[in-house]
Amino acid sequence: MGGDNGPHVTLAAALTAHFNYPKLHLILCGQSDLISAYLEQHDCIDDPRLSIHDAPEVVEMHERPLYALRNKPNSSMRAAINLVHSGEAQACVSAGNTGALMTIAFYVLKTLPGIDRPALISRLPSVNNNRVFLLDLGANVNCDSEILYQYALMGSVMAEEVEGLTQPRVALLNVGEEQIKGNDQVKQTAQLLSECDDINYIGFVEGNDIFTDKADVVVTDGFVGNVALKACEGLGKLIIEEVKRLSNKNVLYRILAKIALPLLKSLYKSVNPDQYNGASLIGLNGIVVKSHGNASAEAFSYAIDEAIEEVSRQVPQKIGHRVEGVLSLRQ
Amino acid sequence: MGGDNGPHVTLAAALTAHFNYPKLHLILCGQSDLISAYLEQHDCIDDPRLSIHDAPEVVEMHERPLYALRNKPNSSMRAAINLVHSGEAQACVSAGNTGALMTIAFYVLKTLPGIDRPALISRLPSVNNNRVFLLDLGANVNCDSEILYQYALMGSVMAEEVEGLTQPRVALLNVGEEQIKGNDQVKQTAQLLSECDDINYIGFVEGNDIFTDKADVVVTDGFVGNVALKACEGLGKLIIEEVKRLSNKNVLYRILAKIALPLLKSLYKSVNPDQYNGASLIGLNGIVVKSHGNASAEAFSYAIDEAIEEVSRQVPQKIGHRVEGVLSLRQ
């Protein structure tokens, strides 16, 4: 039911995924009359791989997370997360209110042993068609060094499992590369990471190096990660606006803009937190993928792909296993 | 002497400014034989508005700030800041090592009464050809709410004096716009700002809104500001690389890239911290403008323009006056 575009986008994406993955079983949580009408319209109301889970309430996009948690027990979002908790579903994908999704998922699913807080993680483009995982994108704005250390571990597992890398290069985001740079939080985290044999820690990187393929995983707290990502999103939008503005200048610019805009827009989307594969909430007992509120059916279907990938790679189990191993070594 | 390109860039820029401002007197600090050879070559060695201040040492670009402060008493950078301190110069412009410049300027010039820490501030582009001041860009990575409050005051004065705005809109950078969002540091700062009649405080903005002309001044700590700005710089570079990569695909793309690149590069430069007007170190007893280490002669001359503007608008005095007024009201 979530997202700026409502169930017609999420249901269209669901049917795409349904078609692409012959073994996929989808449980569509939301207002059942609306969903069944849609499925009937598309001749798949009787498909055994599509079930409807009635959830009459809707978490609004700007509702306060705690309000949604306390007052919307029958929302589609809550229902989907409950199904992951009970084991009836292996993953939840939502385009709804990010804060509410994080709060409800954290409350219902709880974190894995050894993990204090979940993190929001996403992949961004870097030079030469590479990709980089950036976390935390805003799940947790008050991170001490222990939490950042856990985030580095989780990011490393994601890069190994979802991106298929061996010994992914893990870096800490800082204001300079020298050891003396930064605040106490990053300095202490650097100390913890350099003592950990389970992480290929390569040191500090600066903001610009998110995109230079220096690292496969860039770790920072939710405040910095959120601001950095949204600043990039804002810059991308500004560039598009600027190209549009210039296209009104003369015919040459108009033609140029026509050709350049699709390229710029695709780059813009790729830095848009969860426009493509979605952003994953990791560190929980279960898989939760967040698609952009404004996602198209195509983008939302990528978020479903991401969830399927995480299920098949058993990401929460792998994270749990890794954290357990590191914790037992530290003790 | 500073910068990646050495004195030939800074001296060329100096001559441009010399030509543009008939009342300007420039004191060129650095290795005198090198400078005098350059001036002789350009037939202006006897110009009464150009003097040479011999400073044989050079602060290297990657030298540690404290090392430069302690061990390079005769560097061009130290000499220039000393001249501001003694009143012989009204402003210092440098393309040298940013950390060293901040450390030496802070040590020699000291902060204005009521200001605990200097801030690095710069103007970025926003939609419809507007501009926004962003601070702090990395002068101070550990900012409590009192320091952020002082930064908001200083940013407001900069927007009034340098940009000529009345009641500039001052915002705090945060992970959401709602009052409940963010860490303690921004919540406490928001409280201080909403109680201050001397600042037109408009509330929180998110990273993307740096570029949407919602605010004239965006305040954040040096860690977040530095990372956000450099992330944007990195994204700009990535887009340029991507366009170049595509241009190798076929002739159409090659022609397209040829036309699009200058536009993208100019946008890229405008988010490059100090590529254009330079970034100013404010809150000190004196004017210090930092140009990009990699600045061209044109870019460095813009930094000189910025310094001249700040001198004519008496920015440090205005900041001092404003802070004094606010402090006396609070007591």
XYZ file of C-alpha atoms in Angstrom:
662
model
C 0.000 0.000 0.000
C 2.967 2.321 0.507
C 4.857 4.669 -1.721
C 3.868 7.893 -3.365
C 2.277 6.037 -6.259
C 0.240 3.505 -4.309
C -0.415 -0.175 -4.957
C -0.647 0.070 -8.729
C 3.128 0.420 -8.879
C 3.920 -2.241 -6.285
C 1.408 -4.695 -7.770
C 2.704 -4.183 -11.301
C 6.218 -4.856 -10.009
C 4.957 -7.909 -8.136
C 3.567 -9.358 -11.356
C 6.872 -8.731 -13.133
C 8.767 -10.569 -10.382
C 6.117 -13.287 -10.388
C 6.767 -13.792 -14.089
C 10.583 -13.630 -13.799
C 10.949 -16.057 -10.879
C 8.964 -19.268 -11.439
C 9.588 -20.422 -7.884
C 8.685 -17.133 -6.248
C 5.668 -17.031 -3.979
C 4.403 -13.538 -3.259
C 2.179 -12.576 -0.349
C 0.578 -9.276 -1.204
C -0.201 -7.388 1.996
C -2.780 -4.633 1.839
C -6.420 -3.852 1.274
C -7.671 -7.146 -0.127
C -10.524 -5.778 -2.262
C -8.130 -3.489 -4.040
C -5.511 -6.208 -4.538
C -7.988 -8.859 -5.695
C -9.516 -6.427 -8.164
C -6.061 -5.816 -9.596
C -5.272 -9.529 -9.814
C -8.629 -10.272 -11.427
C -8.016 -7.543 -13.946
C -4.725 -9.263 -14.805
C -6.202 -12.774 -14.865
C -4.144 -14.136 -12.032
C -6.523 -14.111 -9.069
C -6.335 -17.907 -8.867
C -2.583 -18.185 -9.245
C -1.310 -20.390 -6.386
C 1.923 -18.380 -6.202
C 0.106 -15.149 -5.411
C -1.716 -14.821 -2.117
C -3.417 -11.881 -0.543
C -2.968 -10.961 3.105
C -5.636 -8.495 4.109
C -4.264 -5.444 5.947
C -6.792 -2.630 5.911
C -4.628 0.104 7.463
C -2.080 2.221 5.610
C 0.961 3.928 7.120
C 0.975 7.372 5.555
C 4.195 8.615 4.002
C 4.759 11.380 6.530
C 3.390 9.658 9.590
C 5.650 9.577 12.626
C 7.348 6.183 12.960
C 6.339 5.693 16.594
C 2.761 6.663 15.806
C 2.666 4.070 13.029
C 4.176 1.452 15.312
C 1.673 2.070 18.104
C -1.490 2.848 16.189
C -1.425 0.878 12.964
C -1.284 -2.806 13.955
C -3.162 -3.751 10.794
C -1.148 -1.799 8.279
C 0.244 -3.507 5.177
C 3.736 -2.671 6.395
C 3.226 -4.213 9.811
C 1.572 -7.269 8.272
C 4.482 -7.866 5.887
C 7.060 -7.582 8.662
C 4.982 -9.847 10.925
C 5.016 -12.477 8.161
C 8.822 -12.336 8.052
C 8.899 -12.663 11.819
C 6.621 -15.702 11.822
C 8.630 -17.308 9.018
C 5.693 -17.293 6.612
C 7.638 -14.906 4.415
C 11.379 -14.882 3.799
C 11.631 -11.197 3.018
C 9.614 -7.994 3.059
C 9.789 -5.347 0.319
C 8.179 -1.951 0.857
C 8.046 1.442 -0.823
C 6.443 2.994 2.232
C 7.507 5.451 4.924
C 11.206 4.697 5.591
C 11.205 5.760 9.225
C 8.123 3.683 10.010
C 9.551 0.667 8.180
C 12.805 0.866 10.151
C 11.040 1.360 13.463
C 8.527 -1.440 12.952
C 11.141 -3.845 11.548
C 13.499 -3.142 14.454
C 10.672 -3.622 16.968
C 9.237 -6.791 15.445
C 12.275 -8.599 14.055
C 14.908 -7.497 16.591
C 18.602 -7.376 15.775
C 20.878 -10.365 15.322
C 22.931 -11.432 18.343
C 25.937 -9.121 18.650
C 24.341 -6.373 16.550
C 23.101 -3.366 18.504
C 21.394 -1.483 15.704
C 20.241 -2.198 12.166
C 21.762 -0.204 9.308
C 20.373 0.998 6.006
C 22.715 0.073 3.166
C 22.667 0.659 -0.553
C 24.912 0.305 -3.572
C 26.115 3.371 -5.459
C 27.947 3.600 -8.766
C 31.694 4.202 -8.840
C 34.134 4.734 -11.704
C 34.482 2.181 -14.503
C 31.095 0.641 -13.836
C 32.012 -0.536 -10.346
C 29.773 -0.326 -7.320
C 30.264 0.579 -3.711
C 28.169 -0.190 -0.643
C 27.499 2.805 1.570
C 26.127 2.445 5.088
C 24.499 3.703 7.284
C 22.116 5.812 5.243
C 20.041 7.011 8.163
C 18.863 4.108 10.309
C 20.918 5.340 13.240
C 22.158 8.899 13.688
C 23.992 8.306 16.971
C 26.697 5.735 16.270
C 29.569 5.025 18.624
C 32.686 3.184 17.465
C 31.270 -0.208 18.466
C 28.245 0.299 16.222
C 30.385 1.549 13.330
C 32.540 -1.531 13.789
C 29.452 -3.751 13.546
C 28.398 -1.812 10.429
C 31.793 -2.499 8.849
C 31.354 -6.210 9.529
C 27.863 -6.225 8.067
C 28.917 -4.199 5.019
C 31.739 -6.601 4.370
C 29.368 -9.592 4.476
C 26.958 -7.804 2.096
C 29.780 -7.133 -0.400
C 30.871 -10.762 -0.195
C 27.433 -12.303 -0.458
C 25.420 -9.925 -2.628
C 28.219 -8.581 -4.822
C 30.289 -11.774 -4.753
C 33.569 -10.149 -3.743
C 36.375 -11.876 -1.862
C 38.006 -9.766 0.824
C 36.046 -6.602 -0.016
C 37.928 -3.399 0.750
C 36.263 -1.738 3.727
C 36.932 1.948 4.420
C 35.800 4.485 6.990
C 34.462 7.806 5.738
C 36.488 10.694 7.143
C 37.568 14.266 6.447
C 41.060 13.211 5.440
C 43.090 10.093 4.824
C 45.777 10.637 7.453
C 45.447 8.741 10.728
C 45.363 11.958 12.772
C 42.278 13.226 10.939
C 38.689 13.073 12.066
C 36.672 12.989 15.244
C 37.077 10.593 18.167
C 34.334 8.331 16.845
C 36.166 7.480 13.589
C 39.572 7.302 15.241
C 38.307 4.744 17.758
C 36.548 2.781 15.022
C 39.740 2.750 12.952
C 41.546 1.242 15.919
C 38.924 -1.505 16.295
C 38.927 -2.270 12.579
C 42.691 -2.455 12.218
C 42.727 -5.078 14.971
C 40.094 -7.239 13.235
C 41.350 -9.979 10.946
C 37.869 -10.656 9.597
C 37.674 -7.369 7.751
C 39.925 -6.174 4.955
C 40.111 -2.681 6.428
C 41.915 -0.244 4.128
C 41.718 2.944 6.213
C 40.019 6.311 5.799
C 38.540 7.657 2.595
C 37.154 11.129 1.934
C 33.717 11.968 0.534
C 34.861 12.151 -3.078
C 36.353 8.671 -2.829
C 32.930 7.102 -2.406
C 32.851 7.215 -6.205
C 36.488 6.433 -7.103
C 36.458 2.660 -6.504
C 38.993 2.955 -3.693
C 36.727 0.859 -1.489
C 33.963 -1.711 -1.890
C 32.300 -0.744 1.374
C 32.266 2.740 2.887
C 31.175 2.963 6.509
C 29.840 6.039 8.272
C 27.153 6.955 10.773
C 23.547 7.451 9.710
C 23.713 11.210 9.967
C 26.730 11.646 7.693
C 25.644 8.877 5.306
C 22.161 10.294 4.935
C 23.371 13.846 4.347
C 26.088 12.765 1.898
C 23.715 10.639 -0.144
C 20.972 13.253 -0.217
C 23.468 15.992 -1.085
C 24.513 13.885 -4.096
C 20.868 13.374 -4.979
C 20.354 17.144 -4.762
C 23.366 17.856 -6.929
C 22.182 15.338 -9.524
C 18.829 17.067 -9.641
C 20.473 20.482 -9.894
C 22.549 19.339 -12.867
C 19.428 18.039 -14.606
C 17.632 21.327 -13.917
C 20.616 23.256 -15.193
C 20.730 21.243 -18.421
C 16.982 21.837 -18.868
C 17.435 25.549 -18.249
C 20.234 25.735 -20.804
C 18.120 23.828 -23.315
C 15.816 26.838 -23.493
C 18.684 29.019 -24.632
C 18.911 27.925 -28.257
C 18.240 25.077 -30.654
C 21.690 23.530 -30.316
C 21.346 23.333 -26.560
C 17.818 21.959 -26.940
C 19.028 19.079 -29.099
C 21.987 18.512 -26.823
C 19.806 18.408 -23.740
C 17.426 15.933 -25.376
C 20.302 13.501 -25.801
C 22.096 14.227 -22.548
C 19.104 14.111 -20.221
C 18.430 10.351 -20.309
C 22.080 9.704 -19.410
C 22.032 12.234 -16.591
C 18.722 10.911 -15.325
C 20.005 7.365 -15.211
C 23.053 8.526 -13.245
C 20.804 10.548 -10.993
C 18.642 7.538 -10.294
C 21.673 5.458 -9.464
C 22.613 7.809 -6.624
C 19.045 8.047 -5.481
C 19.165 6.005 -2.243
C 16.803 3.258 -3.178
C 15.652 4.055 -6.667
C 17.285 0.983 -8.125
C 17.983 -2.099 -6.085
C 16.457 -0.561 -3.050
C 18.187 0.026 0.232
C 18.407 -2.910 2.599
C 17.824 -2.791 6.316
C 20.470 -5.167 7.621
C 21.414 -6.544 11.023
C 17.898 -7.815 11.709
C 16.498 -11.325 12.078
C 15.003 -11.149 8.621
C 15.287 -9.420 5.276
C 13.697 -6.029 4.711
C 14.264 -4.091 1.508
C 13.139 -0.517 1.108
C 12.306 0.771 -2.340
C 11.992 4.472 -3.066
C 8.634 6.032 -2.238
C 8.585 7.447 -5.718
C 9.781 4.222 -7.358
C 8.432 3.139 -10.715
C 7.171 -0.421 -11.171
C 10.552 -1.219 -12.749
C 12.477 0.176 -9.788
C 10.249 -1.603 -7.314
C 10.802 -4.880 -9.148
C 14.566 -4.371 -8.720
C 13.979 -4.113 -4.985
C 12.170 -7.468 -5.150
C 15.187 -8.869 -7.070
C 17.427 -7.607 -4.292
C 15.274 -9.310 -1.640
C 15.345 -12.589 -3.596
C 19.140 -12.346 -3.888
C 19.474 -11.773 -0.150
C 17.211 -14.726 0.586
C 19.162 -17.047 -1.698
C 22.468 -15.863 -0.243
C 21.088 -16.144 3.296
C 22.398 -12.707 4.173
C 21.054 -12.456 7.747
C 22.438 -15.890 8.601
C 25.815 -14.989 7.092
C 25.928 -11.726 8.996
C 24.948 -13.524 12.196
C 27.578 -16.177 11.642
C 30.316 -13.640 10.958
C 29.450 -11.508 13.957
C 29.335 -14.554 16.203
C 32.797 -15.600 15.004
C 34.298 -12.174 15.575
C 32.672 -11.824 18.978
C 33.950 -15.193 20.175
C 37.480 -14.237 19.058
C 37.281 -10.947 20.931
C 36.232 -12.617 24.152
C 54.217 29.459 -3.043
C 51.403 27.084 -2.323
C 49.073 25.065 -4.473
C 49.654 22.129 -6.747
C 50.694 24.415 -9.577
C 53.111 26.648 -7.691
C 53.683 30.380 -7.913
C 53.164 30.717 -11.647
C 49.446 30.359 -11.108
C 49.219 32.592 -8.048
C 51.431 35.249 -9.620
C 49.481 35.272 -12.859
C 46.293 35.686 -10.815
C 47.938 38.445 -8.807
C 48.712 40.392 -11.975
C 45.112 39.987 -13.162
C 43.812 41.375 -9.863
C 46.450 44.085 -9.974
C 45.102 45.153 -13.349
C 41.424 44.898 -12.349
C 41.660 46.853 -9.095
C 43.562 50.125 -9.561
C 43.664 50.745 -5.816
C 44.806 47.263 -4.880
C 48.190 46.842 -3.287
C 49.524 43.297 -3.341
C 52.259 41.949 -1.087
C 53.616 38.824 -2.734
C 54.954 36.489 -0.066
C 57.388 33.808 -1.118
C 60.853 33.190 -2.506
C 61.881 36.677 -3.625
C 64.218 35.669 -6.441
C 61.488 33.631 -8.044
C 58.880 36.373 -7.621
C 61.130 39.167 -8.820
C 62.112 37.166 -11.889
C 58.414 36.730 -12.690
C 57.678 40.430 -12.205
C 60.666 41.454 -14.317
C 59.529 39.128 -17.036
C 56.147 40.897 -16.966
C 57.643 44.397 -16.800
C 56.198 45.293 -13.432
C 59.088 44.851 -11.041
C 59.043 48.584 -10.265
C 55.280 48.865 -9.850
C 54.641 50.622 -6.535
C 51.459 48.553 -5.990
C 53.354 45.269 -6.042
C 55.770 44.491 -3.247
C 57.698 41.353 -2.483
C 57.941 39.901 1.001
C 60.713 37.345 1.090
C 59.668 34.044 2.675
C 62.115 31.301 1.726
C 60.243 28.328 3.255
C 57.371 26.496 1.638
C 54.640 24.546 3.448
C 54.258 21.373 1.419
C 50.767 20.306 0.356
C 50.689 17.202 2.519
C 52.653 18.472 5.470
C 51.006 18.091 8.857
C 49.481 21.357 10.035
C 51.195 21.301 13.421
C 54.543 20.523 11.811
C 54.122 23.504 9.489
C 53.119 25.728 12.395
C 56.123 24.758 14.504
C 58.833 24.303 11.928
C 58.179 26.728 9.090
C 58.282 30.207 10.634
C 59.522 31.665 7.348
C 57.020 30.063 5.004
C 55.077 32.195 2.523
C 51.870 31.139 4.258
C 53.048 32.172 7.708
C 54.435 35.424 6.338
C 51.118 36.331 4.700
C 49.126 35.611 7.852
C 51.647 37.535 9.968
C 51.123 40.548 7.702
C 47.362 40.370 8.311
C 48.015 40.115 12.034
C 50.305 43.153 12.045
C 47.840 45.141 9.958
C 50.250 45.526 7.050
C 47.863 43.462 4.940
C 44.073 43.507 5.067
C 43.613 39.945 3.822
C 45.548 36.812 2.992
C 44.809 34.607 -0.031
C 46.437 31.185 -0.338
C 46.184 28.082 -2.505
C 48.327 26.128 -0.077
C 47.761 23.267 2.366
C 44.284 23.865 3.845
C 44.975 22.282 7.216
C 48.177 24.260 7.680
C 46.469 27.491 6.634
C 43.653 26.935 9.156
C 46.030 25.989 11.953
C 48.445 28.875 11.387
C 45.636 31.413 10.897
C 43.886 30.255 14.074
C 47.157 30.392 16.034
C 48.315 33.781 14.742
C 45.085 35.718 14.255
C 42.966 34.233 17.049
C 39.182 34.166 16.964
C 36.903 37.161 17.412
C 35.501 37.720 20.922
C 32.567 35.346 21.445
C 33.691 32.954 18.688
C 35.224 29.701 19.888
C 36.334 28.294 16.566
C 36.792 29.553 13.025
C 34.719 28.003 10.243
C 35.419 27.339 6.589
C 32.584 28.656 4.445
C 31.909 28.640 0.725
C 29.128 29.408 -1.717
C 27.559 26.640 -3.759
C 25.144 26.894 -6.657
C 21.441 26.269 -6.110
C 18.482 26.141 -8.502
C 17.657 29.085 -10.750
C 21.141 30.537 -10.509
C 20.899 31.166 -6.791
C 23.645 30.535 -4.297
C 23.854 29.094 -0.847
C 26.507 29.406 1.845
C 27.542 26.123 3.408
C 29.573 25.972 6.616
C 31.569 24.404 8.226
C 33.492 22.659 5.457
C 36.061 21.068 7.706
C 37.675 23.618 9.996
C 36.194 21.928 13.046
C 35.005 18.326 13.183
C 33.854 18.388 16.808
C 31.108 20.996 17.028
C 28.760 21.304 19.984
C 25.512 23.249 19.726
C 27.131 26.472 20.937
C 29.672 26.350 18.114
C 26.990 25.526 15.533
C 25.004 28.474 16.864
C 28.030 30.737 16.371
C 28.436 29.320 12.850
C 24.820 30.173 12.078
C 25.430 33.754 13.223
C 28.585 34.041 11.133
C 26.940 32.483 8.085
C 24.070 34.930 8.361
C 26.462 37.886 8.453
C 28.335 36.518 5.418
C 25.091 36.199 3.446
C 24.107 39.746 4.391
C 27.444 41.357 3.699
C 28.966 39.376 0.854
C 25.780 38.334 -0.928
C 23.822 41.470 0.030
C 20.764 39.650 1.379
C 18.408 41.030 3.991
C 17.295 38.507 6.575
C 19.005 35.541 4.938
C 17.246 32.215 5.548
C 19.434 30.152 7.867
C 18.844 26.385 8.102
C 20.411 23.502 9.983
C 21.436 20.428 8.006
C 19.661 17.336 9.301
C 18.410 13.882 8.278
C 14.800 15.041 8.131
C 12.761 18.201 8.398
C 10.624 17.241 11.391
C 11.592 18.606 14.791
C 12.021 15.129 16.268
C 14.674 14.184 13.706
C 18.411 14.183 14.150
C 21.015 13.838 16.852
C 21.214 15.779 20.125
C 23.676 18.236 18.669
C 21.273 19.538 15.989
C 18.246 19.428 18.284
C 20.013 21.583 20.863
C 21.246 23.956 18.170
C 17.720 24.257 16.773
C 16.534 25.274 20.221
C 19.233 27.962 20.520
C 18.522 29.285 17.024
C 14.770 29.468 17.434
C 15.301 31.643 20.511
C 17.591 34.072 18.670
C 15.955 37.140 17.109
C 19.112 38.052 15.239
C 18.905 35.080 12.889
C 16.142 34.291 10.416
C 16.179 30.616 11.363
C 13.941 28.526 9.092
C 14.484 25.057 10.597
C 16.005 21.822 9.348
C 16.838 21.003 5.754
C 18.019 17.690 4.312
C 21.115 17.125 2.178
C 19.294 17.484 -1.138
C 17.934 20.863 -0.084
C 21.394 22.408 -0.078
C 20.735 22.878 -3.793
C 17.011 23.732 -3.853
C 17.218 27.359 -2.695
C 15.260 26.624 0.459
C 17.929 28.383 2.493
C 20.608 31.022 1.971
C 22.847 29.601 4.673
C 23.112 25.916 5.602
C 24.883 25.160 8.877
C 26.484 21.873 9.852
C 29.591 20.618 11.612
C 32.915 20.334 9.823
C 32.742 16.574 9.530
C 29.340 16.461 7.821
C 29.988 19.571 5.730
C 33.318 18.276 4.488
C 31.964 14.841 3.602
C 28.845 16.237 1.900
C 30.813 18.682 -0.215
C 33.451 16.145 -1.197
C 30.798 13.544 -1.996
C 29.242 16.063 -4.394
C 32.646 16.776 -5.867
C 33.142 13.033 -6.331
C 29.770 12.604 -7.984
C 30.500 15.507 -10.326
C 33.753 13.862 -11.328
C 32.023 10.508 -11.795
C 29.479 12.074 -14.152
C 32.270 13.646 -16.186
C 34.125 10.314 -16.329
C 30.920 8.567 -17.374
C 30.330 11.043 -20.189
C 33.937 10.564 -21.335
C 33.554 6.797 -21.227
C 30.379 6.974 -23.287
C 32.092 9.245 -25.779
C 34.316 6.355 -26.780
C 31.273 4.336 -27.807
C 30.548 5.962 -31.130
C 30.891 9.157 -33.145
C 27.545 10.586 -32.069
C 28.445 10.218 -28.416
C 31.874 11.676 -29.100
C 30.384 14.839 -30.594
C 27.813 15.000 -27.841
C 30.442 14.646 -25.130
C 32.560 17.368 -26.714
C 29.650 19.793 -26.320
C 28.392 18.553 -22.974
C 31.695 18.375 -21.133
C 32.353 22.113 -20.743
C 28.890 22.524 -19.203
C 29.407 19.616 -16.826
C 32.891 20.789 -15.934
C 31.679 24.249 -15.074
C 29.010 22.741 -12.821
C 31.599 20.446 -11.304
C 33.890 23.356 -10.556
C 31.095 25.246 -8.879
C 30.695 22.499 -6.273
C 34.410 22.147 -5.873
C 34.945 23.677 -2.410
C 37.130 26.584 -3.349
C 37.566 26.325 -7.058
C 35.733 29.541 -7.707
C 35.486 32.293 -5.145
C 37.528 30.315 -2.717
C 36.456 29.204 0.715
C 36.763 31.745 3.505
C 38.045 31.065 6.974
C 35.736 33.189 9.102
C 35.498 33.994 12.792
C 39.101 35.231 12.965
C 40.596 38.657 13.570
C 41.403 39.024 9.911
C 40.448 37.817 6.451
C 41.846 34.563 5.100
C 40.626 33.125 1.800
C 41.604 29.656 0.656
C 41.719 28.920 -3.041
C 41.821 25.365 -4.354
C 45.257 23.749 -4.435
C 44.595 22.878 -8.039
C 43.164 26.299 -8.912
C 43.867 27.889 -12.265
C 45.078 31.494 -12.425
C 41.475 32.489 -13.180
C 40.120 30.624 -10.146
C 42.815 32.048 -7.901
C 41.977 35.557 -9.085
C 38.343 34.944 -8.016
C 39.654 34.121 -4.547
C 41.445 37.491 -4.568
C 38.137 39.123 -5.624
C 36.464 37.429 -2.679
C 39.113 38.747 -0.281
C 38.711 42.276 -1.667
C 34.929 42.025 -1.239
C 35.319 40.890 2.363
C 37.738 43.740 3.063
C 35.413 46.345 1.586
C 32.437 44.909 3.482
C 34.516 44.671 6.673
C 33.321 41.122 7.274
C 35.325 40.349 10.437
C 34.195 43.611 12.054
C 30.572 42.899 11.112
C 30.761 39.377 12.501
C 32.391 40.688 15.680
C 29.742 43.369 16.056
C 26.874 40.912 15.536
C 28.273 38.367 17.963
C 28.876 41.052 20.560
C 25.258 42.220 20.237
C 23.839 38.715 20.574
C 26.093 37.881 23.506
C 25.108 41.025 25.416
C 21.414 40.198 24.859
C 21.910 36.672 26.153
C 23.598 37.896 29.341
